[in-house]
Coordinates of C-alpha atoms and ligand atoms in Angstrom, one line a residue:
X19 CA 26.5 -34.7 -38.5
X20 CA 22.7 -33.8 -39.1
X21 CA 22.0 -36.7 -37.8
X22 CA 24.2 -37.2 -34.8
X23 CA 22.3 -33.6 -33.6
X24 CA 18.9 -34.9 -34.3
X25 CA 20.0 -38.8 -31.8
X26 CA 21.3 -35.7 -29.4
X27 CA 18.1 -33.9 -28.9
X28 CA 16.3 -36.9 -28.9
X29 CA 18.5 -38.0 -26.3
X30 CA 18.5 -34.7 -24.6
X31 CA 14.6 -34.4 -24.5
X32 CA 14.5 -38.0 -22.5
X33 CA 17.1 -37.5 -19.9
X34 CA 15.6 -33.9 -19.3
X35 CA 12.2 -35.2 -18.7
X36 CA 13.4 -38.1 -16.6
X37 CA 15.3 -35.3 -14.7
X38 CA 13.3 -35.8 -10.9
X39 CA 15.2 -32.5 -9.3
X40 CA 16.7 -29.2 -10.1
X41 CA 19.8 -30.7 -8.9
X42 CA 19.7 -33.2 -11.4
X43 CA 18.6 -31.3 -14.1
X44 CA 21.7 -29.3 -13.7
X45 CA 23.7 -32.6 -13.9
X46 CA 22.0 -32.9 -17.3
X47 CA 22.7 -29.6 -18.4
X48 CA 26.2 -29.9 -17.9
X49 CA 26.1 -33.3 -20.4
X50 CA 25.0 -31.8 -22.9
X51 CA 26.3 -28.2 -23.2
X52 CA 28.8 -28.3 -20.5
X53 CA 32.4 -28.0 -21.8
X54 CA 33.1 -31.7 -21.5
X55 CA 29.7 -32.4 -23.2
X56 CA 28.2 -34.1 -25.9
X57 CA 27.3 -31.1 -28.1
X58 CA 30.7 -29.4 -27.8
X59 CA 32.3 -33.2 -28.8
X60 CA 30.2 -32.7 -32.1
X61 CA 31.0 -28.9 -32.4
X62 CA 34.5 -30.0 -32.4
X63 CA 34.5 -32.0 -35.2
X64 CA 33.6 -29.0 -37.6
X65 CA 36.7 -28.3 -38.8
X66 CA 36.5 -31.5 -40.6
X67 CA 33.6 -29.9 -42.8
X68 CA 34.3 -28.6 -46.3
X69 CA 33.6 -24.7 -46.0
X70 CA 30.1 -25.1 -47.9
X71 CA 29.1 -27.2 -45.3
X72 CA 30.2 -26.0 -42.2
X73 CA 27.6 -22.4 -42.1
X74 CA 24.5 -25.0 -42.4
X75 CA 26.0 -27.0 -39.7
X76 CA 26.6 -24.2 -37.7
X77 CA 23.1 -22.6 -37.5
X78 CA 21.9 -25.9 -37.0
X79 CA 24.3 -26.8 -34.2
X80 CA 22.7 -23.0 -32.9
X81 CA 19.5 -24.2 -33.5
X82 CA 19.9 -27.2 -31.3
X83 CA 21.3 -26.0 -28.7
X84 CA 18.5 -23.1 -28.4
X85 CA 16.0 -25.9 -28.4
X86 CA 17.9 -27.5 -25.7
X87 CA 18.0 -24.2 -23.6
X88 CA 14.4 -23.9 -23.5
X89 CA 14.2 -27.6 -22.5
X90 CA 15.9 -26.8 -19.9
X91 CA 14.7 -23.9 -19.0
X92 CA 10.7 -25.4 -19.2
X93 CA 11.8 -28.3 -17.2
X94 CA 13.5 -26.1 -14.5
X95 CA 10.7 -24.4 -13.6
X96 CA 8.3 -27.0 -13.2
X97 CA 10.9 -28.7 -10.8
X98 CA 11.2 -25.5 -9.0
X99 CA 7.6 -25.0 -8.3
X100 CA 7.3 -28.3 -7.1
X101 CA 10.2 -28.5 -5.0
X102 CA 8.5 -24.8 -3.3
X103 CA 5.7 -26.6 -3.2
X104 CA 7.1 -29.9 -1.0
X105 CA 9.0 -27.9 1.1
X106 CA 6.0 -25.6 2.2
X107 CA 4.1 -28.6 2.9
X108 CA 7.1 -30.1 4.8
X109 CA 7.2 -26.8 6.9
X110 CA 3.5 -26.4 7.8
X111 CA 3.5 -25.9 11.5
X112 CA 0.5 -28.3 12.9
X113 CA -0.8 -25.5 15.8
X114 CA -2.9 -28.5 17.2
X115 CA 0.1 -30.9 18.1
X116 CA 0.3 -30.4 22.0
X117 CA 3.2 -27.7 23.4
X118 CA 6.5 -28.1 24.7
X119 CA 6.2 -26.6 28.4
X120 CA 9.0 -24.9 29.9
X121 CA 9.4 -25.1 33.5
X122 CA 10.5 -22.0 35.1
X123 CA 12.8 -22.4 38.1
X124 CA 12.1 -21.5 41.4
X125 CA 13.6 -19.5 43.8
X126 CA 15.6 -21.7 47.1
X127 CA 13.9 -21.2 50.4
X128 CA 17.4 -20.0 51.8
X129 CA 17.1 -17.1 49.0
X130 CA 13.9 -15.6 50.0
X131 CA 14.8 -15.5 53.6
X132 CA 18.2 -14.5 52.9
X133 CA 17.0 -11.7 50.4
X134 CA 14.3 -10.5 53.2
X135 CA 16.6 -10.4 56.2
X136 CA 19.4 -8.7 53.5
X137 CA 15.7 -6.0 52.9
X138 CA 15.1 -5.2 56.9
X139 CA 19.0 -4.6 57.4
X140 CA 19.4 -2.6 54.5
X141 CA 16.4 -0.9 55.8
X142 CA 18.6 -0.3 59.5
X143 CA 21.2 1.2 57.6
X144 CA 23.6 -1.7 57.3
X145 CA 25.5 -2.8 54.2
X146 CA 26.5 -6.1 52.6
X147 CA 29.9 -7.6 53.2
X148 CA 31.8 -10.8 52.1
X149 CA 35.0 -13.1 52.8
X150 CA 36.4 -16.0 51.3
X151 CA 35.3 -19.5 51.9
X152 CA 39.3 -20.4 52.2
X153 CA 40.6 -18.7 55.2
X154 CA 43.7 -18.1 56.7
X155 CA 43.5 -19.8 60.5
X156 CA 44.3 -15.9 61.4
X157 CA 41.3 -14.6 60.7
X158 CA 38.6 -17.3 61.3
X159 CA 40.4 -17.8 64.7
X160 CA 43.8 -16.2 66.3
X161 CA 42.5 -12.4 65.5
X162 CA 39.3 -13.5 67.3
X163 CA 40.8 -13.9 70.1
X164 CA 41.0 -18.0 69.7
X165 CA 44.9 -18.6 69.9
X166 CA 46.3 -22.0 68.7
X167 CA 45.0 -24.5 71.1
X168 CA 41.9 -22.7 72.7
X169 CA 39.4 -25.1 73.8
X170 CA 37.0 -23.4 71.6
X171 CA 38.6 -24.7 68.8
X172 CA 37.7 -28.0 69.1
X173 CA 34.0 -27.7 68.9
X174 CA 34.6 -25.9 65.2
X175 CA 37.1 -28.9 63.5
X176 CA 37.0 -28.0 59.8
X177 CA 38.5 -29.0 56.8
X178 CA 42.3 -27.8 56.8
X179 CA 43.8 -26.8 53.1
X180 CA 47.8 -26.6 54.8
X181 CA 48.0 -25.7 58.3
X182 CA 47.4 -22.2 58.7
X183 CA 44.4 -22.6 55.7
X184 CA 41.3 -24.0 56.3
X185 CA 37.8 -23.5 55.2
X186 CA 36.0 -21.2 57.6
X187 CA 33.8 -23.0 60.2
X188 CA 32.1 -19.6 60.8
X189 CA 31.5 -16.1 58.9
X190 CA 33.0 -14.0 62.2
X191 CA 36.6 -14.0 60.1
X192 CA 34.5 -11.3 58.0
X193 CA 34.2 -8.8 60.8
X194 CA 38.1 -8.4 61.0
X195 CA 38.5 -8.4 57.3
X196 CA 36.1 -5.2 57.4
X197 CA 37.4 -3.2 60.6
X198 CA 41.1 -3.8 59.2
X199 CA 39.9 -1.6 55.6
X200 CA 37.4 0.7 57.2
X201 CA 37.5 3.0 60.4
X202 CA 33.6 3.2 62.0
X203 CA 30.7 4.0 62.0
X204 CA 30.6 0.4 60.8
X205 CA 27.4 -1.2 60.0
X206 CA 27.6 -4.9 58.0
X207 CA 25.8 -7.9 57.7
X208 CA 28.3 -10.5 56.2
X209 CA 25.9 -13.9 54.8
X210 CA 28.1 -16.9 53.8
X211 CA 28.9 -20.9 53.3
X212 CA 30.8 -22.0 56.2
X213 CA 31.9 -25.6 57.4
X214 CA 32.2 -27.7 59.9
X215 CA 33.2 -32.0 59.9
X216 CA 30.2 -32.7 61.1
X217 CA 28.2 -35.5 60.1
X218 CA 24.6 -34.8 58.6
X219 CA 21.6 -35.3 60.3
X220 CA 18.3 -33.6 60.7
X221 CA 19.8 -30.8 62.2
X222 CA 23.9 -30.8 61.0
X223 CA 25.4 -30.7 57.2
X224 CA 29.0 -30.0 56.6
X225 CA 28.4 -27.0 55.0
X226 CA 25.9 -24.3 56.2
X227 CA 25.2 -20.7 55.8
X228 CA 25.4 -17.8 58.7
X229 CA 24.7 -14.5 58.5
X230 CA 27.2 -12.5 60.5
X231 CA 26.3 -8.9 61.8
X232 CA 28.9 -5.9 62.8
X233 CA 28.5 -2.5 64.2
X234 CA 31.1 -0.4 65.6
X235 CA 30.6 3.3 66.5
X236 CA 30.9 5.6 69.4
X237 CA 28.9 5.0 72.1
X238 CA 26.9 1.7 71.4
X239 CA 25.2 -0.3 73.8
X240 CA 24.2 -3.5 74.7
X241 CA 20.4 -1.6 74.1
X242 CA 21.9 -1.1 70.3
X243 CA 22.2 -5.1 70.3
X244 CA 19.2 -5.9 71.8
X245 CA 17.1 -3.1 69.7
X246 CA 18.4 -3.9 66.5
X247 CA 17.5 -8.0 67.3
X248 CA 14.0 -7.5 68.1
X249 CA 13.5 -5.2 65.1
X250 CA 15.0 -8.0 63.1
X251 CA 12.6 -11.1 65.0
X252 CA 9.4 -8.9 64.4
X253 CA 10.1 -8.1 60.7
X254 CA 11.3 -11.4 59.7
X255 CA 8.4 -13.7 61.9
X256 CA 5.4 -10.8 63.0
X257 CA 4.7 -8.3 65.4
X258 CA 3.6 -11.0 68.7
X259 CA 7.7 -12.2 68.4
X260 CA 9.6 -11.6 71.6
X261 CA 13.2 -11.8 72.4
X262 CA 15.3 -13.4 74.6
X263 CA 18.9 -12.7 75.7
X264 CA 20.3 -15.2 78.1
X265 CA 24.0 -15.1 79.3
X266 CA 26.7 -17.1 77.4
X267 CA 30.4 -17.0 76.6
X268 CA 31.9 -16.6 72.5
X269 CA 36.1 -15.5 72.7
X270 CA 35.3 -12.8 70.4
X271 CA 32.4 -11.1 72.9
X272 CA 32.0 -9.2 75.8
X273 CA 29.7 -10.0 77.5
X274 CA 28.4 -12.3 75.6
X275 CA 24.7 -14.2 75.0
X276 CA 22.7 -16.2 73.1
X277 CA 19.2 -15.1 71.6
X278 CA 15.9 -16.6 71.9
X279 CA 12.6 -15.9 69.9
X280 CA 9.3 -16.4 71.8
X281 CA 8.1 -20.0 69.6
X282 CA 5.9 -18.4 66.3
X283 CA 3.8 -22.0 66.5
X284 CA 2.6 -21.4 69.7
X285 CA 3.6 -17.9 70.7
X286 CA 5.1 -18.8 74.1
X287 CA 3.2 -21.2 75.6
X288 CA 5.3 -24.6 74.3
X289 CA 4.6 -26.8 71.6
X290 CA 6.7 -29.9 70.1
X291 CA 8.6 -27.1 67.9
X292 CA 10.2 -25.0 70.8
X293 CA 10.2 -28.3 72.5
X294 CA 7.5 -27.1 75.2
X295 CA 9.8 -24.2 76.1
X296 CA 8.2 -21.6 74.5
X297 CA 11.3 -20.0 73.1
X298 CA 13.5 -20.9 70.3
X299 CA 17.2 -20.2 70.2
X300 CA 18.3 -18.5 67.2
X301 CA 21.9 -16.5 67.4
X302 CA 24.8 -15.9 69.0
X303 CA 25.7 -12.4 70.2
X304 CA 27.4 -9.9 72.5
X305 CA 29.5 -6.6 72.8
X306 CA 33.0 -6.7 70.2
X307 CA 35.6 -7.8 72.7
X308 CA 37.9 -5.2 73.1
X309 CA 40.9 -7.0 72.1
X310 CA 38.9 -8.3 68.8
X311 CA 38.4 -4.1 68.6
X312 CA 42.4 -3.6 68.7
X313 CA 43.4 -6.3 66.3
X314 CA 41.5 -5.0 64.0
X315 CA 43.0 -1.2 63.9
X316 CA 40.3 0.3 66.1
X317 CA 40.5 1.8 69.5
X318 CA 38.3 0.1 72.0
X319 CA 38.5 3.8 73.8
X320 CA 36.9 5.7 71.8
X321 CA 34.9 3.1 70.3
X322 CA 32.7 0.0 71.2
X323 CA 30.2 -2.4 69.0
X324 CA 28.0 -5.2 69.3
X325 CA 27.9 -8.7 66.7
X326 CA 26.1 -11.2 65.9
X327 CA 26.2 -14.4 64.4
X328 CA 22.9 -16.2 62.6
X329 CA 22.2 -19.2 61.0
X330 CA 20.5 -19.5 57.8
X331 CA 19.5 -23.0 58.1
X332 CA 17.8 -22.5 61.7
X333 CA 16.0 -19.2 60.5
X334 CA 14.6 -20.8 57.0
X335 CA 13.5 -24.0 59.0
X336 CA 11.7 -21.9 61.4
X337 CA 10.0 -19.8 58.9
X338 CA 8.4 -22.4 57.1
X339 CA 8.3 -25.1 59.5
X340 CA 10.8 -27.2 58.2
X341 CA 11.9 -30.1 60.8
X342 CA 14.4 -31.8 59.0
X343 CA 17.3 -29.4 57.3
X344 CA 18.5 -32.1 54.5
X345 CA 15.4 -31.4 52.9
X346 CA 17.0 -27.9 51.8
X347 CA 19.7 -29.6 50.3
X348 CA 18.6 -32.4 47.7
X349 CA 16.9 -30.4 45.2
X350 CA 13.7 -32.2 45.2
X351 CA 11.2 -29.7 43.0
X352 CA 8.3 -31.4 45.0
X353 CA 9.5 -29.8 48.2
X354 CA 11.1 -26.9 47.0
X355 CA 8.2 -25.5 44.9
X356 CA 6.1 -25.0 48.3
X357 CA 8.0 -22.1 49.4
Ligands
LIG28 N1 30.4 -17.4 65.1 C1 29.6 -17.9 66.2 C2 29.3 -19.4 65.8 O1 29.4 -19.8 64.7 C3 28.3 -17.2 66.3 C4 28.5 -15.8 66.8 C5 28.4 -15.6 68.2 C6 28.8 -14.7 66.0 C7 28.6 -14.4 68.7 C8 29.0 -13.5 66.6 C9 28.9 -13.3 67.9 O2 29.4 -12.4 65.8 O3 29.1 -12.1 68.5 O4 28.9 -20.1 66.7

């Protein structure tokens, strides 16, 4: 038995030295002295002693596996320290290699004219309002004063969810959506996707954006309409910008016109922007009809307004000089950067 200890720690002092990691040191620890393992197979076999024997083998079965603990122990600490070691060198951070850059993003030309005309109406008084893309016919045409089969109609074909659902081809649906939950003074601007089947080109895309404008309250004027327009046109393009109202006809107006701004390129005189006309048209307008005034809960006697409807598209291309509008829409960084 003497001897079978002495062939273990031999063995023991091989395997532990040959032991290339902490994990399989552990592995070797568990041979020798795990429960399963080749010291407790000798221990085992003491009852076969005769009882003079078995004390001497005892301390020396102690004996060995002390020495084996500190084997182990020794062993597992030069493993640790160069394990520590390889791993710090395997983390060092080499501040030389180049960086990863992060692009930021960048705001959409739409945004920062939207979020300035949103600033100079805010600035008036006015307040932010919004409807739903989906819209029942009702609002985005029968309770502004377009009845099933109005001409008008035809020159707004959208995209019909059932019959009487469709998505809107304009934002006016928002002005009765407001005057039905809210007696005046009214004051809103009401920005918005709309949509249209029309085919893209320079000028067209299916979907677009308007900005639609609403104030009801007692006594308002034409003058209001006109005022509030050219406050608008200077704030938004500079000081020199004049404004035009000419004559036209909208179901849901009374009289009704459209808007032009004096051309920012050449101030009037006519360029290839304002296609030598000098002025640019830029919005539909007029005084609330007063039927549009009674569908929507408010008495036209005692109360009159003015609207107006904007596009986002015209008023971005404008501002920046933009001729061709599918630029806005393809998400080319090179382009949209510039803004
Ligand atoms: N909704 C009209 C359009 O899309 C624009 C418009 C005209 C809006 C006159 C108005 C308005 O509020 O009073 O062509």
């Amino acid at each position: 038995m003497k001897d079978q200890l002495n062939a273990l720690l031999g063995d023991a002092q091989a395997t532990i030295a040959q032991a290339q990691s902490t994990a399989a040191l552990e592995q070797t620890r568990i041979a020798f002295l795990g429960k399963k393992g080749k010291l407790t197979a000798i221990l085992k076999r003491m009852g076969s002693l005769s009882p003079e024997e078995r004390p001497i083998m005892g301390a020396l079965a102690n004996e060995t596996r002390s020495q084996l603990d500190a084997l182990l122990e020794a062993r597992g600490r030069t493993l640790k320290a160069e394990e520590t070691a390889r791993r710090l060198a395997d983390e060092t951070i080499d501040v030389t290699m180049p960086g990863r850059t992060k692009s930021l993003g960048h705001k959409h030309p739409f945004s920062i004219v939207l979020e300035e005309l949103e600033e100079i109406f805010l600035g008036m008084g006015f307040s932010v309002a919004t409807g739903p893309e989906v819209e029942w016919d009702y609002y985005n045409f029968e309770a502004l004063n377009l009845p099933q089969g109005h001409p008008a109609r035809d020159t707004q074909d959208t995209f019909y969810i059932t019959e009487r659902m469709l998505l809107r081809t304009q934002t006016s649906p928002v002005q009765m959506r407001v005057m039905e939950r809210q007696q005046p003074p009214i004051r809103i601007i009401a920005p918005g996707r709309v949509y249209r089947s029309d085919a893209v080109d320079a000028t067209h895309s299916p979907l677009f954006h308007q900005i639609e404008g609403l104030v009801v309250d007692q006594g308002i004027t034409m003058g209001d309409l006109k005022g509030t327009l050219e406050h608008f046109a200077k704030r938004l393009y500079g000081e020199e910008t004049r404004t035009r109202l000419r004559p036209h006809h909208f179901p849901f107006t009374e009289p009704s016109c459209e808007v032009d701004l004096s051309c920012f390129r050449c101030g009037g005189k006519g360029c290839p922007m304002c296609k030598g006309e000098g002025w640019i048209e830029v919005l539909g307008a007029g005084m609330v009809h007063p039927k549009v005034l009674r569908t929507g809960g408010i008495d036209p006697e005692k109360y009159s307004g003015f609207a107006f409807g904007v596009g986002l598209e015209r008023l971005t291309m404008f501002r920046f000089q933009v001729d061709d509008m599918r630029l806005f829409y393809v998400n080319d960084m090179r382009f949209l950067r510039q803004f």
